[in-house]
Amino acid sequence: MRAGSFSAASRKLGVAQPPLSRQIQQLERELGVTLFIRTARGIELTPEGTLMLDRARTLLDQAAAFERAAEHSRTGVLPV
């Protein structure tokens, strides 16, 4: 995580910190994986968290490419 803490991340995202922390904890429970190491100095991704982040970025890239392809199909205009 680039922000270094849930507090910094929540400010950057414009959301309150407690709900963000709860969402992350819920995601960790659902996945059965600890995504972050929490310390007094902040947070850092676990190796599993890094893998999940890489996979999430890949999925987001694929979703964006899918949307561009759909737009091309609708309009006949090549995606940029």
PDB file of C-alpha atoms in Angstrom:
ATOM      1  CA  MET A   1       0.000   0.000   0.000  1.00  0.00           C
ATOM      2  CA  ARG A   2       1.456   3.308  -1.008  1.00  0.00           C
ATOM      3  CA  ALA A   3      -0.276   5.345   1.694  1.00  0.00           C
ATOM      4  CA  GLY A   4       1.506   3.561   4.572  1.00  0.00           C
ATOM      5  CA  SER A   5      -1.506   3.594   6.879  1.00  0.00           C
ATOM      6  CA  PHE A   6      -5.236   3.103   6.727  1.00  0.00           C
ATOM      7  CA  SER A   7      -5.660   6.674   7.999  1.00  0.00           C
ATOM      8  CA  ALA A   8      -3.601   8.090   5.125  1.00  0.00           C
ATOM      9  CA  ALA A   9      -5.386   5.847   2.628  1.00  0.00           C
ATOM     10  CA  SER A  10      -8.791   6.917   3.916  1.00  0.00           C
ATOM     11  CA  ARG A  11      -7.863  10.592   3.551  1.00  0.00           C
ATOM     12  CA  LYS A  12      -6.603   9.977   0.019  1.00  0.00           C
ATOM     13  CA  LEU A  13      -9.809   8.110  -0.877  1.00  0.00           C
ATOM     14  CA  GLY A  14     -12.055  10.621   0.848  1.00  0.00           C
ATOM     15  CA  VAL A  15     -13.657   8.055   3.145  1.00  0.00           C
ATOM     16  CA  ALA A  16     -13.676   7.580   6.900  1.00  0.00           C
ATOM     17  CA  GLN A  17     -10.939   5.347   8.303  1.00  0.00           C
ATOM     18  CA  PRO A  18     -13.058   2.975  10.457  1.00  0.00           C
ATOM     19  CA  PRO A  19     -15.275   1.778   7.571  1.00  0.00           C
ATOM     20  CA  LEU A  20     -12.208   1.343   5.364  1.00  0.00           C
ATOM     21  CA  SER A  21     -10.507  -0.775   8.019  1.00  0.00           C
ATOM     22  CA  ARG A  22     -13.664  -2.857   8.463  1.00  0.00           C
ATOM     23  CA  GLN A  23     -13.942  -3.431   4.694  1.00  0.00           C
ATOM     24  CA  ILE A  24     -10.342  -4.607   4.530  1.00  0.00           C
ATOM     25  CA  GLN A  25     -10.838  -6.921   7.511  1.00  0.00           C
ATOM     26  CA  GLN A  26     -13.987  -8.311   5.880  1.00  0.00           C
ATOM     27  CA  LEU A  27     -12.098  -8.897   2.620  1.00  0.00           C
ATOM     28  CA  GLU A  28      -9.329 -10.685   4.512  1.00  0.00           C
ATOM     29  CA  ARG A  29     -11.925 -12.926   6.204  1.00  0.00           C
ATOM     30  CA  GLU A  30     -13.657 -13.685   2.902  1.00  0.00           C
ATOM     31  CA  LEU A  31     -10.378 -14.497   1.156  1.00  0.00           C
ATOM     32  CA  GLY A  32      -8.946 -16.338   4.164  1.00  0.00           C
ATOM     33  CA  VAL A  33      -5.722 -14.388   3.651  1.00  0.00           C
ATOM     34  CA  THR A  34      -3.971 -11.693   5.669  1.00  0.00           C
ATOM     35  CA  LEU A  35      -3.331  -8.869   3.210  1.00  0.00           C
ATOM     36  CA  PHE A  36      -1.550  -6.410   5.506  1.00  0.00           C
ATOM     37  CA  ILE A  37       0.970  -6.520   8.319  1.00  0.00           C
ATOM     38  CA  ARG A  38      -0.212  -4.023  10.898  1.00  0.00           C
ATOM     39  CA  THR A  39       2.433  -2.407  13.105  1.00  0.00           C
ATOM     40  CA  ALA A  40       2.651   0.631  15.356  1.00  0.00           C
ATOM     41  CA  ARG A  41       4.436   2.412  12.487  1.00  0.00           C
ATOM     42  CA  GLY A  42       1.780   1.661   9.897  1.00  0.00           C
ATOM     43  CA  ILE A  43       0.927  -1.120   7.463  1.00  0.00           C
ATOM     44  CA  GLU A  44       2.601  -3.008   4.675  1.00  0.00           C
ATOM     45  CA  LEU A  45       1.413  -5.647   2.280  1.00  0.00           C
ATOM     46  CA  THR A  46       2.077  -9.281   3.074  1.00  0.00           C
ATOM     47  CA  PRO A  47       3.454 -11.438   0.243  1.00  0.00           C
ATOM     48  CA  GLU A  48      -0.114 -12.693  -0.232  1.00  0.00           C
ATOM     49  CA  GLY A  49      -1.371  -9.111  -0.252  1.00  0.00           C
ATOM     50  CA  THR A  50       1.148  -8.220  -2.941  1.00  0.00           C
ATOM     51  CA  LEU A  51      -0.013 -11.181  -5.039  1.00  0.00           C
ATOM     52  CA  MET A  52      -3.675 -10.220  -4.602  1.00  0.00           C
ATOM     53  CA  LEU A  53      -2.893  -6.588  -5.513  1.00  0.00           C
ATOM     54  CA  ASP A  54      -1.093  -7.688  -8.678  1.00  0.00           C
ATOM     55  CA  ARG A  55      -4.013  -9.928  -9.636  1.00  0.00           C
ATOM     56  CA  ALA A  56      -6.545  -7.171  -8.882  1.00  0.00           C
ATOM     57  CA  ARG A  57      -4.637  -4.752 -11.106  1.00  0.00           C
ATOM     58  CA  THR A  58      -4.604  -7.347 -13.880  1.00  0.00           C
ATOM     59  CA  LEU A  59      -8.370  -7.821 -13.544  1.00  0.00           C
ATOM     60  CA  LEU A  60      -8.968  -4.066 -13.637  1.00  0.00           C
ATOM     61  CA  ASP A  61      -6.819  -3.768 -16.770  1.00  0.00           C
ATOM     62  CA  GLN A  62      -8.770  -6.609 -18.380  1.00  0.00           C
ATOM     63  CA  ALA A  63     -12.099  -5.007 -17.435  1.00  0.00           C
ATOM     64  CA  ALA A  64     -10.987  -1.712 -18.993  1.00  0.00           C
ATOM     65  CA  ALA A  65      -9.942  -3.531 -22.186  1.00  0.00           C
ATOM     66  CA  PHE A  66     -13.316  -5.290 -22.249  1.00  0.00           C
ATOM     67  CA  GLU A  67     -15.117  -1.947 -21.967  1.00  0.00           C
ATOM     68  CA  ARG A  68     -13.004  -0.506 -24.805  1.00  0.00           C
ATOM     69  CA  ALA A  69     -13.816  -3.533 -26.975  1.00  0.00           C
ATOM     70  CA  ALA A  70     -17.527  -3.173 -26.209  1.00  0.00           C
ATOM     71  CA  GLU A  71     -17.380   0.521 -27.110  1.00  0.00           C
ATOM     72  CA  HIS A  72     -15.653  -0.384 -30.381  1.00  0.00           C
ATOM     73  CA  SER A  73     -18.347  -2.945 -31.125  1.00  0.00           C
ATOM     74  CA  ARG A  74     -21.108  -0.403 -30.471  1.00  0.00           C
ATOM     75  CA  THR A  75     -19.594   2.506 -32.388  1.00  0.00           C
ATOM     76  CA  GLY A  76     -17.200   0.984 -34.897  1.00  0.00           C
ATOM     77  CA  VAL A  77     -14.571   3.458 -33.666  1.00  0.00           C
ATOM     78  CA  LEU A  78     -11.229   1.914 -32.822  1.00  0.00           C
ATOM     79  CA  PRO A  79     -10.259   2.226 -29.159  1.00  0.00           C
ATOM     80  CA  VAL A  80      -7.409   4.550 -28.281  1.00  0.00           C
TER      81      VAL A  80
END
